[in-house]
Structure formats: C-alpha cells, structure tokens
Amino acid sequence: MRPGTIHTRSLRKSYQGMRAVCGISLNVEAGEMFGFLGPNGAGKSTTISMLCTLLRPSGGRALVAGIDVRDDPKEVRRRIGLVFQEPTVDTDLTVREYLAFHATLYGLGKHDARRRVAEAADLVGLTGLGDSLVRTLSDSMRRLLEIARGLLHEPGVLFLDEPTVGLNPQARAEIWEHLRELRHRRAITVFLTTHYLEEAEYCDHIAMVDRGRVVADDSPAALKRLIGTDRIHLRTGDDQAAAATLSDYLGLASAWGPDGLYVQVTDAATAIPWVCTVLRVPVHSIEVRRPSLDEVFLRYTGRTLDGAARSGVSP
Amino acid sequence: MTVSACLTTSSRLLHRLLWEARAAHVVWRRELLHSVRNPARLLIALAQPVVYLLVLGTGFAAMLPIHGGYLTYLFPGVLMMAVQTPAIAIGASIAVDREAGFLRETLVAPVHRVSLLAGRCAGGSTVATFQGVLVLGLAGPAHIPYAPKLMIELVAEMALLAFAMTAFVTLLAVVIAPAPTFHAILGFTLTPMTFLSGALFPMGGLPGWLTALMVANPLTYVVDLLRRTIAPYLVPQEPTAGHSPILMELTVTAAVGLLSLLLAALRLARPR
C-alpha cells in the first residue's frame, strides 16, 4: 500500500468529441509537492476531477494511493482531500460548525471529530476563530478553511485546484506559508494546479501541460537546467541584418519574432559587450532573461504561460 | 466461524448505517442553521401566504359567494402555499449548490447520495412545516376552529407534503441541468399550477381542457387533501366532493416523495 502516490497512464477525457485531456501519464511519489502547471483550458481541472473520481476517464488508467479510480471510487475518495477552484464554503455557518459538518460526513465520531477539527484549524492557523461566522473571514482565511476541511480525515493526498486563484499577492503568500508549514508537520502528498509560475517554483516536481498533453515533467531545477543558458532579447532597427551579423561574427544563432531578436548565450554579462560591438544597426533595447519556468514553457509550446493567448510568436 | 463472520458483517453494516444516518442528520441540521441565520428569508416566504389570505381573502370574498365564506375556502390553499414556498426554495437551491457550493464538496465525501439528499429534504420539510405552523395560527380569522386533533392532522399532512414537494423539486433540479433553465421553468409553471389547483376559486364549470390540466396538476390533490381534512370541523358542514379517499392521497404523496428522492440520488451518483 502506497498511501500518497499518484500514477496515471494515457489518461484521456473527451466531451462530445472535444478532447480535453489527450493521454496524460504522470508519476507522483509519496510526500511530493507536485505542481500541475499550464494555461487556462489546458486540461488541469479535468485531470484533477478524474483523479478525484468526479469525472469518469474516457480512456487510460489512474491509480491514486494505489487504487484505480474506476474500480473503487469510494475508497479513493476516502484517501484524498480536495479543495475546488471555486470557493465552496458555507458562509452561514461558523468555522467550527463547518468543519464538524464535514468531519461527520467522513464518518468521524463526536470525540474524534472535535479533536480533528481543532487540529485541522490549527494546521492552517485558524485557531481561535472557531465561533466566527465564515462570512466574516477574509478570502485567504476562507481558502485556508477549505484546506483545513480537506485535511480533516487525514488523507494521504491533498488535491488543490488553483488554490490561490483570484487572491491578492499577500493572501497568496499567506496560503503558501501555510502549505509549506503543512508539509513540515504532515507526511502528505500535495497535488496542486496553478498557472502562476512563481508558485510552481515552490514545488518538488512539476508537470507542464498544454492543450491536454504533458509537455515537460521534472523538478523545477532540472527543467531550468534544460534551458541551461541565458537569453538576450534585442530590439534593433533591422532584426534580419542583426541576426546575420551575429551569426557571421560571433557564431550565435538567433530567433526573431515580432517583438525582436532572441539569442541564446551561456553568460549574458560577457556576451552583451561583444554583441554591441559587432552590431552595425541601431540597438533600441537589450534585455537579459535568465532561465525560468516561463522560458521552459515557451521552449516546449512556443508560447509564454501567462500570455498563452498572446500566441503566434514566430512569424 | 460462520456465526462470527456473520456478526462482523452485520456489525459493519450497522456501523455503516449509523454513519449514513449521522451524515443525514448533519445535513438536516445545516439546513436549519441556514434558515435560523437568515430570518429575512423566512419572513419573505411567510409574507406570500399572508398577503394572499388578507388581500385576496377580503377582495374576493364579496365577488365569490362561496358556501361557508371565502376566507375559509381559501385557507387550505394558503396552507399549501406556506409549505410550498420554502420547500421549493430549498429543493431548488440544489441546482446552484451542485455547480458551486456545498454539494460539490460533499459529493467527494464517502457517504451515499441518498443520505445527503434525505438530510436535505428533511431540512427543507422541517423549515416548510414550521412556516405552515405559523400560518396555521391564522385559522381563527378564517373561521376554522383550533381543534387539537385537526391541528395535529394538518401539521402531519403539511410535513408529508413538504417532504414530497422538496424531494420532487430536488429531482427536477437535478434532472434539468443548468440552474438558470431550471429556475426559468419553475417560474413559468408555478403560478398557473397554483391557479389551477382549486386553491383560489372552485374549479367547477371550467372548459374541458382546463379541467384536464387541473386533474393532471399534483397541487390539486394537495389542496383537496387539506380541504377535506378541515371540512368535518366546520360548523356548517361542507359537502365533501367524493373523489379519491384521504388515505390514498397520503400514500401517493409519500410514494412520490420517496421515489423522487431515490431517482435524484441515482441521477447524482452517475459520474458525468
């Protein structure tokens, strides 16, 4: 029995002929903080719904905590906690009533329920707010309350679908602080989806997904190492001539798009003086980009993550 | 060996049943807490039947010469409305809850859908019955005696009706998928159904097609049931129209409620 693992092979889901998820294979080890990263509409929520037994896969297999989601959805549900993307808290109940309600649904007796409710509230820093009405809590506290709800039955895997979407940066930081604290105190696998790159950096393992497919799957550090080099973004008076010059004099390959030239170099700091020396066309701006997850995504999909809509980069 | 195996199986079953019962109980309790914390909603739901009784009651009394007085005639219909409004509101809220709310999170809990829906319908019926009881307080002005036996009978019937209505509306809400479509259909059908139930005026002498609609209208039987429960207690005994017996109407109501509950649970259990 491996309580916190998730394995999928060629997991697929179609809605009326539209393919939302087209063959996703993932291996998440127990205790990992796993980030599922991709633009809106990439198939993240659909995948999470299948893993949580809310949607039936059209094909492929998925094992959550060692159990097939199709064979025994009830057993899977008992071992996972799930927090939805849309806020679902009951604003007319108090924090304690809300948590006790869910503890009962998970079959905890009165005594156990009381203890777990206190523990879960403590884990997310809501101790002392037991008698407050949920509607009086801030957005980030409500999110934390939902996370506490997901932890009540001590699941092996906690699924968080876009846990910080719609929150301000301060609230997001607060959520992350508590998530890291949680991993410190509990042996739990966290499977989260996000389209914020800086959040993916906090994960042990990420998979980038685009149009229903996984395009990259490794630790953030390893993925960045793959890109390996710095990138110089140049805006010049004549990009084509500049590209030819760079290739002739410095042996640098460059790619050009509507917003300028991109050149891969090992060390931007030493390369820039050379570039400026050889170029005979006016240079409007030079910008250095260090390896980032955004660059990784760009490399695999030809688009940046936050501006996935701003596609068609190459002419 | 087999005896002990049998015992463990039955104790496991008992444990499971207790778990489900407790789940239904907390869902019921949640529904009550919601009502208690939103007293405005309760008042609005109460306002409608009272307005009907006062405004229609006095306005139509002069126009419709009804044996025994119009207020008395109107009262069963007003009781039905008192129960109907909250029952429909709670049944219908499942349409919204399913897409973005409590139901979504409970659907991942390892409890049977029947328990969740049963708790919810029980909550809806409790709230609705409570409202019915408040309106029942107006029996006096409608010239209906506060006979204890009559009151108990009416409360019991209202509880049953509230349950059947909540369950039936829940079923409709679960089957008619997008919430706005469901609310549109509800708004469109509810008023004519109330008018064609005999709640506001006697249905005799209508054209054939309207009579057909009236016979097909479940609310007709609800009003009839309440009216015939009250009739024997009235001072000038009202002649009771002799169709289906009260017991049968009660059985059909209970069956409709239970069947709706089961079908709704089945529909919810099917993963999309």
Coordinates of C-alpha atoms in Angstrom, one line a residue:
Chain A
M1 CA 0.0 0.0 0.0
R2 CA 1.5 3.3 -1.0
P3 CA -0.7 5.9 0.6
G4 CA 0.4 9.0 -1.2
T5 CA 1.3 8.1 -4.8
I6 CA -0.5 9.0 -8.0
H7 CA 0.2 7.2 -11.2
T8 CA -1.6 7.7 -14.5
R9 CA -1.1 6.2 -17.9
S10 CA -2.5 7.7 -21.1
L11 CA -5.4 9.2 -19.1
R12 CA -7.9 10.7 -21.5
K13 CA -11.2 12.6 -21.4
S14 CA -13.4 13.8 -24.2
Y15 CA -16.6 15.8 -24.0
Q16 CA -18.8 15.3 -27.0
G17 CA -15.9 14.7 -29.3
M18 CA -13.8 17.6 -27.9
R19 CA -10.7 16.2 -26.4
A20 CA -9.9 18.0 -23.1
V21 CA -7.2 15.6 -21.9
C22 CA -5.4 13.6 -24.5
G23 CA -3.2 11.0 -22.9
I24 CA -1.6 12.2 -19.7
S25 CA 1.0 10.0 -17.9
L26 CA 2.2 11.1 -14.5
N27 CA 4.1 9.6 -11.6
V28 CA 3.9 11.4 -8.3
E29 CA 5.7 9.9 -5.4
A30 CA 4.5 9.9 -1.8
G31 CA 5.2 13.1 0.1
E32 CA 5.9 15.2 -3.0
M33 CA 4.6 18.7 -3.6
F34 CA 3.5 18.3 -7.1
G35 CA 2.6 21.2 -9.3
F36 CA 0.4 20.8 -12.4
L37 CA 1.2 23.9 -14.5
G38 CA -0.5 25.2 -17.5
P39 CA -2.6 28.0 -19.0
N40 CA -6.4 28.1 -18.6
G41 CA -8.1 25.5 -20.5
A42 CA -5.1 23.2 -20.7
G43 CA -6.9 20.3 -19.1
K44 CA -5.7 20.8 -15.5
S45 CA -9.1 20.8 -13.8
T46 CA -10.4 18.0 -15.9
T47 CA -7.4 15.8 -14.9
I48 CA -7.9 16.7 -11.2
S49 CA -11.6 15.8 -11.5
M50 CA -10.8 12.4 -12.9
L51 CA -8.2 11.7 -10.2
C52 CA -10.8 12.7 -7.6
T53 CA -13.4 10.4 -9.1
L54 CA -15.7 13.3 -10.0
L55 CA -15.3 12.6 -13.8
R56 CA -15.0 9.2 -15.4
P57 CA -12.0 8.9 -17.7
S58 CA -12.7 8.2 -21.3
G59 CA -9.6 6.1 -21.5
G60 CA -6.3 5.2 -19.8
R61 CA -5.7 4.4 -16.2
A62 CA -5.2 6.3 -13.0
L63 CA -4.1 5.0 -9.6
V64 CA -4.5 7.2 -6.6
A65 CA -3.0 5.9 -3.4
G66 CA -2.6 2.6 -5.2
I67 CA -6.3 2.3 -6.1
D68 CA -7.8 2.5 -9.5
V69 CA -10.2 5.5 -9.7
R70 CA -12.5 3.5 -11.9
D71 CA -12.6 0.3 -9.9
D72 CA -13.2 1.7 -6.4
P73 CA -14.0 5.5 -6.5
K74 CA -15.3 5.3 -2.9
E75 CA -12.1 4.0 -1.5
V76 CA -10.2 6.7 -3.5
R77 CA -12.4 9.4 -2.0
R78 CA -11.7 8.2 1.5
R79 CA -8.0 8.7 1.0
I80 CA -7.9 12.1 -0.7
G81 CA -8.8 15.6 0.3
L82 CA -10.0 18.0 -2.3
V83 CA -10.3 21.8 -2.5
F84 CA -12.1 23.2 -5.5
Q85 CA -11.1 26.1 -7.6
E86 CA -14.4 27.9 -6.9
P87 CA -14.9 28.8 -3.2
T88 CA -17.5 26.5 -1.7
V89 CA -17.5 27.4 1.9
D90 CA -20.8 27.7 3.7
T91 CA -21.0 31.4 4.7
D92 CA -23.9 31.0 7.2
L93 CA -22.0 28.5 9.5
T94 CA -19.3 29.2 12.0
V95 CA -15.8 27.8 11.4
R96 CA -16.3 25.0 13.9
E97 CA -19.8 24.1 12.6
Y98 CA -18.4 24.0 9.0
L99 CA -15.5 21.7 9.9
A100 CA -17.6 19.5 12.3
F101 CA -20.2 19.1 9.5
H102 CA -17.5 17.7 7.1
A103 CA -15.9 15.6 9.9
T104 CA -19.2 13.8 10.3
L105 CA -19.6 13.2 6.6
Y106 CA -16.2 11.4 6.8
G107 CA -17.6 9.2 9.4
L108 CA -15.7 10.6 12.4
G109 CA -17.4 10.1 15.8
K110 CA -18.1 13.1 18.0
H111 CA -15.0 12.8 20.1
D112 CA -12.6 12.2 17.1
A113 CA -14.4 14.9 15.2
R114 CA -13.8 17.5 17.9
R115 CA -10.1 16.7 18.1
R116 CA -9.6 16.6 14.3
V117 CA -11.5 19.9 13.8
A118 CA -9.2 21.6 16.4
E119 CA -6.1 20.0 14.7
A120 CA -7.1 21.0 11.2
A121 CA -7.9 24.6 12.2
D122 CA -4.5 24.8 14.0
L123 CA -2.7 23.4 10.9
V124 CA -3.9 26.3 8.8
G125 CA -3.6 28.9 11.5
L126 CA -7.4 29.4 12.2
T127 CA -7.2 28.5 15.9
G128 CA -9.3 30.9 18.0
L129 CA -11.7 31.6 15.1
G130 CA -14.0 28.6 15.8
D131 CA -17.0 30.6 16.7
S132 CA -16.6 33.2 13.9
L133 CA -19.2 33.1 11.1
V134 CA -17.5 32.1 7.8
R135 CA -18.9 35.1 6.1
T136 CA -16.8 37.3 8.3
L137 CA -13.5 35.7 7.2
S138 CA -11.1 37.2 4.7
D139 CA -10.7 35.5 1.3
S140 CA -7.4 33.9 2.2
M141 CA -8.9 32.6 5.5
R142 CA -11.8 31.1 3.7
R143 CA -9.3 29.3 1.4
L144 CA -7.4 28.1 4.4
L145 CA -10.6 26.9 5.9
E146 CA -11.3 24.8 2.8
I147 CA -7.8 23.4 3.0
A148 CA -8.5 22.5 6.7
R149 CA -11.7 20.8 5.6
G150 CA -9.6 18.7 3.1
L151 CA -7.3 17.6 5.9
L152 CA -9.9 16.5 8.4
H153 CA -9.9 12.9 7.6
E154 CA -6.1 12.8 7.3
P155 CA -5.9 11.9 3.7
G156 CA -2.7 10.7 2.0
V157 CA -3.1 13.1 -0.9
L158 CA -4.4 16.6 -0.9
F159 CA -5.7 18.0 -4.2
L160 CA -5.8 21.7 -4.6
D161 CA -7.2 23.1 -7.8
E162 CA -5.8 26.6 -8.3
P163 CA -5.6 27.2 -4.5
T164 CA -4.6 30.9 -4.9
V165 CA -6.5 32.0 -7.9
G166 CA -8.2 35.3 -7.5
L167 CA -6.3 36.2 -4.3
N168 CA -4.1 39.2 -3.9
P169 CA -0.3 38.6 -3.7
Q170 CA -0.3 39.0 0.1
A171 CA -3.1 36.4 0.6
R172 CA -1.3 34.1 -1.9
A173 CA 1.9 34.4 0.2
E174 CA -0.1 33.5 3.3
I175 CA -1.6 30.4 1.7
W176 CA 1.9 29.2 0.6
E177 CA 3.3 29.8 4.0
H178 CA 0.7 27.5 5.5
L179 CA 1.1 24.9 2.8
R180 CA 4.9 24.7 3.5
E181 CA 4.1 24.5 7.2
L182 CA 1.7 21.7 6.5
R183 CA 4.3 19.7 4.6
H184 CA 6.6 20.2 7.6
R185 CA 4.1 18.7 10.0
R186 CA 2.4 16.0 8.0
A187 CA 3.6 13.4 5.6
I188 CA 1.2 14.2 2.8
T189 CA 1.4 14.4 -1.0
V190 CA 0.1 17.7 -2.3
F191 CA -1.1 17.8 -5.9
L192 CA -1.9 21.3 -7.0
T193 CA -2.7 23.0 -10.2
T194 CA -1.6 26.6 -10.9
H195 CA -0.9 29.0 -13.7
Y196 CA 1.4 31.1 -11.5
L197 CA 5.0 30.3 -12.3
E198 CA 6.4 31.6 -9.1
E199 CA 4.2 29.1 -7.3
A200 CA 5.5 26.2 -9.4
E201 CA 9.0 27.1 -8.1
Y202 CA 7.9 26.0 -4.6
C203 CA 7.1 22.5 -5.9
D204 CA 9.4 19.5 -5.7
H205 CA 8.1 18.2 -9.0
I206 CA 6.1 19.9 -11.8
A207 CA 4.4 18.8 -15.0
M208 CA 3.7 21.4 -17.6
V209 CA 0.5 20.8 -19.5
D210 CA -0.7 22.4 -22.7
R211 CA -3.7 21.5 -24.8
G212 CA -4.4 18.3 -22.9
R213 CA -0.8 17.0 -23.1
V214 CA 2.2 17.0 -20.7
V215 CA 5.0 18.9 -22.4
A216 CA 7.6 18.7 -19.6
D217 CA 7.8 16.7 -16.4
D218 CA 10.6 17.1 -13.8
S219 CA 11.8 19.2 -10.9
P220 CA 11.8 22.9 -11.5
A221 CA 15.7 23.0 -11.2
A222 CA 16.1 20.2 -13.7
L223 CA 13.7 21.9 -16.2
K224 CA 15.6 25.1 -15.9
R225 CA 18.9 23.3 -16.4
L226 CA 17.5 22.0 -19.6
I227 CA 17.2 25.6 -20.9
G228 CA 20.6 26.0 -19.5
T229 CA 21.5 29.3 -20.9
D230 CA 20.7 33.0 -20.6
R231 CA 18.7 34.6 -23.3
I232 CA 19.3 38.1 -24.7
H233 CA 16.3 39.9 -26.1
L234 CA 17.3 42.6 -28.5
R235 CA 15.3 45.2 -30.3
T236 CA 17.1 46.7 -33.2
G237 CA 16.5 48.8 -36.3
D238 CA 16.9 45.8 -38.6
D239 CA 16.4 42.5 -36.9
Q240 CA 17.3 40.5 -40.0
A241 CA 20.6 42.2 -40.6
A242 CA 21.4 42.0 -36.9
A243 CA 20.7 38.2 -36.9
A244 CA 23.0 37.8 -39.9
T245 CA 25.8 39.8 -38.3
L246 CA 25.6 37.9 -35.0
S247 CA 25.8 34.6 -36.8
D248 CA 28.7 35.7 -39.1
Y249 CA 30.9 37.4 -36.5
L250 CA 30.1 35.6 -33.2
G251 CA 28.6 32.3 -34.4
L252 CA 25.4 33.0 -32.4
A253 CA 22.1 31.5 -33.6
S254 CA 19.1 33.7 -33.1
A255 CA 15.4 33.5 -33.4
W256 CA 13.3 36.5 -34.3
G257 CA 9.7 37.3 -33.6
P258 CA 7.5 40.4 -33.9
D259 CA 8.9 41.8 -30.7
G260 CA 12.6 41.4 -31.5
L261 CA 15.5 39.0 -31.6
Y262 CA 16.2 36.2 -29.1
V263 CA 19.8 35.0 -28.7
Q264 CA 20.9 32.0 -26.6
V265 CA 24.2 32.6 -24.8
T266 CA 26.0 30.9 -21.9
D267 CA 26.7 34.1 -20.0
A268 CA 24.8 37.2 -20.9
A269 CA 27.1 39.5 -18.9
T270 CA 30.2 38.8 -21.1
A271 CA 28.2 38.4 -24.3
I272 CA 26.5 41.7 -24.4
P273 CA 29.6 43.9 -24.9
W274 CA 30.6 41.7 -27.9
V275 CA 27.1 41.9 -29.3
C276 CA 27.1 45.7 -29.1
T277 CA 30.5 45.9 -30.7
V278 CA 29.7 43.9 -33.8
L279 CA 26.2 45.2 -34.5
R280 CA 26.1 47.9 -37.1
V281 CA 22.3 48.5 -36.9
P282 CA 20.7 50.8 -34.2
V283 CA 20.0 48.9 -31.0
H284 CA 16.9 50.1 -29.2
S285 CA 16.9 47.9 -26.1
I286 CA 18.7 44.9 -24.6
E287 CA 17.1 42.7 -22.0
V288 CA 18.5 39.6 -20.4
R289 CA 16.3 36.7 -19.4
R290 CA 17.7 34.1 -17.0
P291 CA 16.4 30.5 -17.3
S292 CA 12.9 30.4 -15.8
L293 CA 10.0 28.1 -16.0
D294 CA 8.3 30.5 -18.3
E295 CA 11.2 30.0 -20.7
V296 CA 10.8 26.3 -20.3
F297 CA 7.2 26.5 -21.2
L298 CA 8.0 28.8 -24.2
R299 CA 10.5 26.4 -25.4
Y300 CA 8.1 23.4 -25.4
T301 CA 5.0 25.2 -26.6
G302 CA 6.2 28.3 -28.5
R303 CA 4.1 30.4 -26.1
T304 CA 4.6 32.0 -22.8
L305 CA 2.5 30.7 -19.9
D306 CA 0.9 33.9 -18.7
G307 CA 0.3 35.1 -22.2
A308 CA -0.8 31.9 -23.8
A309 CA -3.4 33.9 -25.6
R310 CA -0.7 36.1 -27.0
S311 CA 0.4 33.2 -29.2
G312 CA 1.8 33.2 -32.7
V313 CA 5.2 34.5 -31.5
S314 CA 7.1 33.2 -34.5
P315 CA 6.3 34.9 -37.9
Chain B
M1 CA -16.7 -19.3 12.5
T2 CA -19.7 -18.6 10.2
V3 CA -21.6 -17.1 13.1
S4 CA -18.7 -14.7 14.0
A5 CA -18.3 -13.8 10.3
C6 CA -22.0 -13.1 10.1
L7 CA -21.7 -11.0 13.3
T8 CA -18.8 -8.9 11.9
T9 CA -20.7 -8.4 8.7
S10 CA -23.8 -7.2 10.4
S11 CA -21.9 -5.0 12.9
R12 CA -20.1 -3.4 9.9
L13 CA -23.4 -2.9 8.2
L14 CA -24.8 -1.3 11.4
H15 CA -21.7 1.0 11.6
R16 CA -22.3 2.0 8.0
L17 CA -25.9 2.7 8.6
L18 CA -25.1 4.8 11.7
W19 CA -22.6 6.7 9.7
E20 CA -25.1 7.4 6.9
A21 CA -27.8 8.4 9.5
R22 CA -25.4 10.8 11.2
A23 CA -24.5 12.3 7.8
A24 CA -28.2 12.8 7.0
H25 CA -28.6 14.4 10.4
V26 CA -25.8 17.0 10.0
V27 CA -27.1 17.9 6.6
W28 CA -30.6 18.4 8.1
R29 CA -29.0 20.5 10.9
R30 CA -27.1 22.6 8.4
E31 CA -30.3 23.4 6.6
L32 CA -31.9 24.6 9.9
L33 CA -28.9 26.7 10.8
H34 CA -29.1 28.3 7.4
S35 CA -32.8 29.2 8.0
V36 CA -32.2 30.5 11.5
R37 CA -29.3 32.7 10.4
N38 CA -31.3 34.2 7.5
P39 CA -34.5 35.3 9.3
A40 CA -35.3 37.7 6.4
R41 CA -35.7 34.7 4.0
L42 CA -38.1 33.2 6.5
L43 CA -40.2 36.3 6.7
I44 CA -40.4 36.8 2.9
A45 CA -41.5 33.2 2.5
L46 CA -44.1 33.8 5.2
A47 CA -45.3 37.0 3.6
Q48 CA -46.7 35.5 0.5
P49 CA -49.4 33.3 2.0
V50 CA -50.4 36.0 4.5
V51 CA -50.8 38.5 1.7
Y52 CA -52.9 36.1 -0.2
L53 CA -55.1 35.5 2.8
L54 CA -55.6 39.2 3.6
V55 CA -55.7 40.7 0.2
L56 CA -57.4 38.0 -1.9
G57 CA -59.4 36.9 1.1
T58 CA -61.1 40.2 1.6
G59 CA -61.1 41.2 -2.0
F60 CA -62.7 38.1 -3.5
A61 CA -65.0 37.4 -0.5
A62 CA -67.5 39.9 -2.0
M63 CA -67.2 38.6 -5.5
L64 CA -67.3 34.9 -4.9
P65 CA -70.3 33.8 -3.0
I66 CA -69.0 30.6 -1.6
H67 CA -70.8 28.3 0.9
G68 CA -69.1 28.8 4.3
G69 CA -67.3 32.0 3.5
Y70 CA -64.4 32.7 1.1
L71 CA -61.7 33.0 3.8
T72 CA -62.5 29.5 5.0
Y73 CA -62.4 28.3 1.4
L74 CA -59.0 30.0 0.7
F75 CA -57.3 28.7 3.9
P76 CA -56.2 25.2 2.7
G77 CA -54.7 26.9 -0.4
V78 CA -52.9 29.3 1.8
L79 CA -51.5 26.5 3.9
M80 CA -50.3 24.8 0.8
M81 CA -48.5 28.0 -0.3
A82 CA -46.9 28.4 3.1
V83 CA -45.4 25.0 2.8
Q84 CA -44.7 25.2 -0.9
T85 CA -42.5 28.3 -1.0
P86 CA -39.8 27.1 1.4
A87 CA -40.0 23.6 0.1
I88 CA -39.4 24.8 -3.5
A89 CA -36.7 27.2 -2.4
I90 CA -34.7 24.5 -0.6
G91 CA -35.3 21.9 -3.3
A92 CA -34.3 24.4 -6.0
S93 CA -31.1 25.5 -4.2
I94 CA -29.6 22.2 -5.1
A95 CA -29.3 23.3 -8.7
V96 CA -27.0 26.1 -7.6
D97 CA -25.3 24.1 -4.9
R98 CA -24.4 21.4 -7.2
E99 CA -22.4 23.6 -9.5
A100 CA -20.8 25.9 -7.0
G101 CA -21.2 25.0 -3.4
F102 CA -21.8 22.7 -0.6
L103 CA -23.0 19.8 -2.7
R104 CA -19.8 19.8 -4.8
E105 CA -17.7 19.3 -1.8
T106 CA -20.0 16.7 -0.2
L107 CA -20.0 14.7 -3.4
V108 CA -16.4 13.8 -2.8
A109 CA -17.2 12.6 0.8
P110 CA -17.6 8.9 1.2
V111 CA -21.3 9.0 2.0
H112 CA -24.2 7.8 0.0
R113 CA -26.1 10.4 -2.1
V114 CA -29.3 9.2 -0.6
S115 CA -28.2 10.2 2.9
L116 CA -27.2 13.6 1.7
L117 CA -30.4 14.2 -0.2
A118 CA -32.6 12.7 2.6
G119 CA -31.0 15.1 5.1
R120 CA -31.6 18.0 2.8
C121 CA -35.2 17.1 2.1
A122 CA -35.8 16.6 5.8
G123 CA -34.3 20.0 6.4
G124 CA -36.5 21.6 3.8
S125 CA -39.6 19.9 5.1
T126 CA -38.8 20.9 8.7
V127 CA -38.4 24.6 7.7
A128 CA -41.5 24.4 5.5
T129 CA -43.6 22.7 8.2
F130 CA -42.5 25.3 10.7
Q131 CA -43.8 28.0 8.3
G132 CA -47.0 26.1 7.8
V133 CA -47.5 26.0 11.6
L134 CA -47.1 29.8 11.8
V135 CA -49.7 30.3 9.1
L136 CA -51.9 27.8 10.8
G137 CA -52.1 30.3 13.6
L138 CA -54.4 32.3 11.3
A139 CA -57.0 29.6 11.3
G140 CA -59.2 31.6 13.7
P141 CA -59.7 34.6 11.5
A142 CA -60.6 32.2 8.7
H143 CA -63.4 30.7 10.9
I144 CA -61.6 27.4 11.4
P145 CA -61.7 26.0 14.9
Y146 CA -58.4 25.4 16.7
A147 CA -59.4 21.8 17.5
P148 CA -56.3 19.9 18.7
K149 CA -57.0 16.9 16.6
L150 CA -57.4 19.0 13.5
M151 CA -54.3 20.9 14.2
I152 CA -52.2 17.7 14.6
E153 CA -53.7 16.2 11.5
L154 CA -52.9 19.4 9.5
V155 CA -49.3 19.6 10.8
A156 CA -48.7 16.0 9.9
E157 CA -50.1 16.4 6.5
M158 CA -48.1 19.6 5.9
A159 CA -44.9 17.8 6.9
L160 CA -45.6 15.0 4.4
L161 CA -46.5 17.5 1.7
A162 CA -43.4 19.5 2.4
F163 CA -41.2 16.4 2.2
A164 CA -42.8 15.3 -1.1
M165 CA -42.5 18.8 -2.6
T166 CA -38.9 19.3 -1.5
A167 CA -38.0 15.8 -2.9
F168 CA -39.9 16.4 -6.2
V169 CA -38.4 19.8 -6.8
T170 CA -34.9 18.4 -5.9
L171 CA -35.4 15.7 -8.6
L172 CA -36.4 18.3 -11.1
A173 CA -33.5 20.4 -10.2
V174 CA -31.1 17.5 -10.6
V175 CA -32.5 16.4 -13.9
I176 CA -32.8 19.8 -15.6
A177 CA -29.2 20.6 -15.6
P178 CA -28.3 24.2 -16.0
A179 CA -29.6 26.2 -13.0
P180 CA -30.9 29.2 -15.0
T181 CA -33.0 26.9 -17.2
F182 CA -34.4 25.2 -14.2
H183 CA -35.3 28.4 -12.5
A184 CA -37.0 29.7 -15.7
I185 CA -39.1 26.6 -16.0
L186 CA -40.0 26.8 -12.3
G187 CA -41.1 30.4 -12.6
F188 CA -43.1 29.7 -15.7
T189 CA -45.1 26.7 -14.3
L190 CA -45.6 27.6 -10.7
T191 CA -48.2 30.4 -10.9
P192 CA -50.5 28.6 -13.3
M193 CA -50.2 25.5 -11.2
T194 CA -51.3 27.4 -8.2
F195 CA -54.2 29.0 -10.0
L196 CA -55.3 25.6 -11.5
S197 CA -55.3 23.8 -8.1
G198 CA -58.6 25.0 -6.8
A199 CA -56.7 26.9 -4.1
L200 CA -58.1 30.3 -5.0
F201 CA -61.5 29.5 -6.6
P202 CA -63.7 26.4 -7.1
M203 CA -62.9 24.6 -10.3
G204 CA -66.4 23.6 -11.3
G205 CA -67.8 24.6 -14.7
L206 CA -64.4 25.0 -16.5
P207 CA -63.9 24.1 -20.2
G208 CA -62.7 20.6 -20.7
W209 CA -59.1 21.3 -21.4
L210 CA -58.7 23.3 -18.2
T211 CA -60.3 20.5 -16.3
A212 CA -57.8 18.1 -17.8
L213 CA -54.9 20.4 -16.7
M214 CA -56.5 20.6 -13.2
V215 CA -56.7 16.8 -12.9
A216 CA -53.1 16.5 -14.0
N217 CA -51.9 19.1 -11.5
P218 CA -50.4 17.5 -8.4
L219 CA -51.2 20.6 -6.4
T220 CA -55.0 20.0 -6.9
Y221 CA -54.7 16.9 -4.7
V222 CA -52.6 18.7 -2.1
V223 CA -55.3 21.4 -1.7
D224 CA -58.1 18.8 -1.8
L225 CA -56.4 16.8 0.9
L226 CA -56.1 19.8 3.2
R227 CA -59.6 21.0 2.4
R228 CA -61.2 17.6 3.2
T229 CA -59.2 17.3 6.4
I230 CA -60.7 20.6 7.6
A231 CA -64.2 20.1 6.3
P232 CA -65.6 17.9 9.1
Y233 CA -64.6 20.5 11.7
L234 CA -66.5 23.4 10.1
V235 CA -69.8 24.4 11.7
P236 CA -72.0 24.3 8.7
Q237 CA -70.6 21.0 7.4
E238 CA -69.2 21.4 3.9
P239 CA -70.3 18.8 1.5
T240 CA -67.1 16.9 0.6
A241 CA -66.7 16.2 -3.1
G242 CA -66.2 12.5 -3.2
H243 CA -63.2 11.5 -5.2
S244 CA -60.1 9.6 -4.0
P245 CA -60.0 8.8 -0.3
I246 CA -57.7 10.7 2.0
L247 CA -55.6 7.7 2.8
M248 CA -54.8 7.0 -0.8
E249 CA -53.8 10.6 -1.4
L250 CA -51.5 10.4 1.6
T251 CA -49.9 7.2 0.3
V252 CA -49.5 8.6 -3.2
T253 CA -47.8 11.7 -1.8
A254 CA -45.4 9.7 0.3
A255 CA -44.6 7.5 -2.6
V256 CA -43.9 10.5 -4.9
G257 CA -41.6 11.9 -2.2
L258 CA -39.6 8.7 -1.7
L259 CA -39.4 7.9 -5.4
S260 CA -38.2 11.4 -6.2
L261 CA -35.5 11.1 -3.5
L262 CA -34.2 7.8 -4.9
L263 CA -34.3 8.9 -8.5
A264 CA -32.5 12.2 -7.6
A265 CA -29.8 10.3 -5.7
L266 CA -29.3 7.9 -8.6
R267 CA -29.0 10.7 -11.0
L268 CA -26.4 12.5 -8.8
A269 CA -24.4 9.3 -8.3
R270 CA -23.8 8.8 -12.0
P271 CA -20.5 10.4 -12.8
R272 CA -20.6 12.5 -15.9

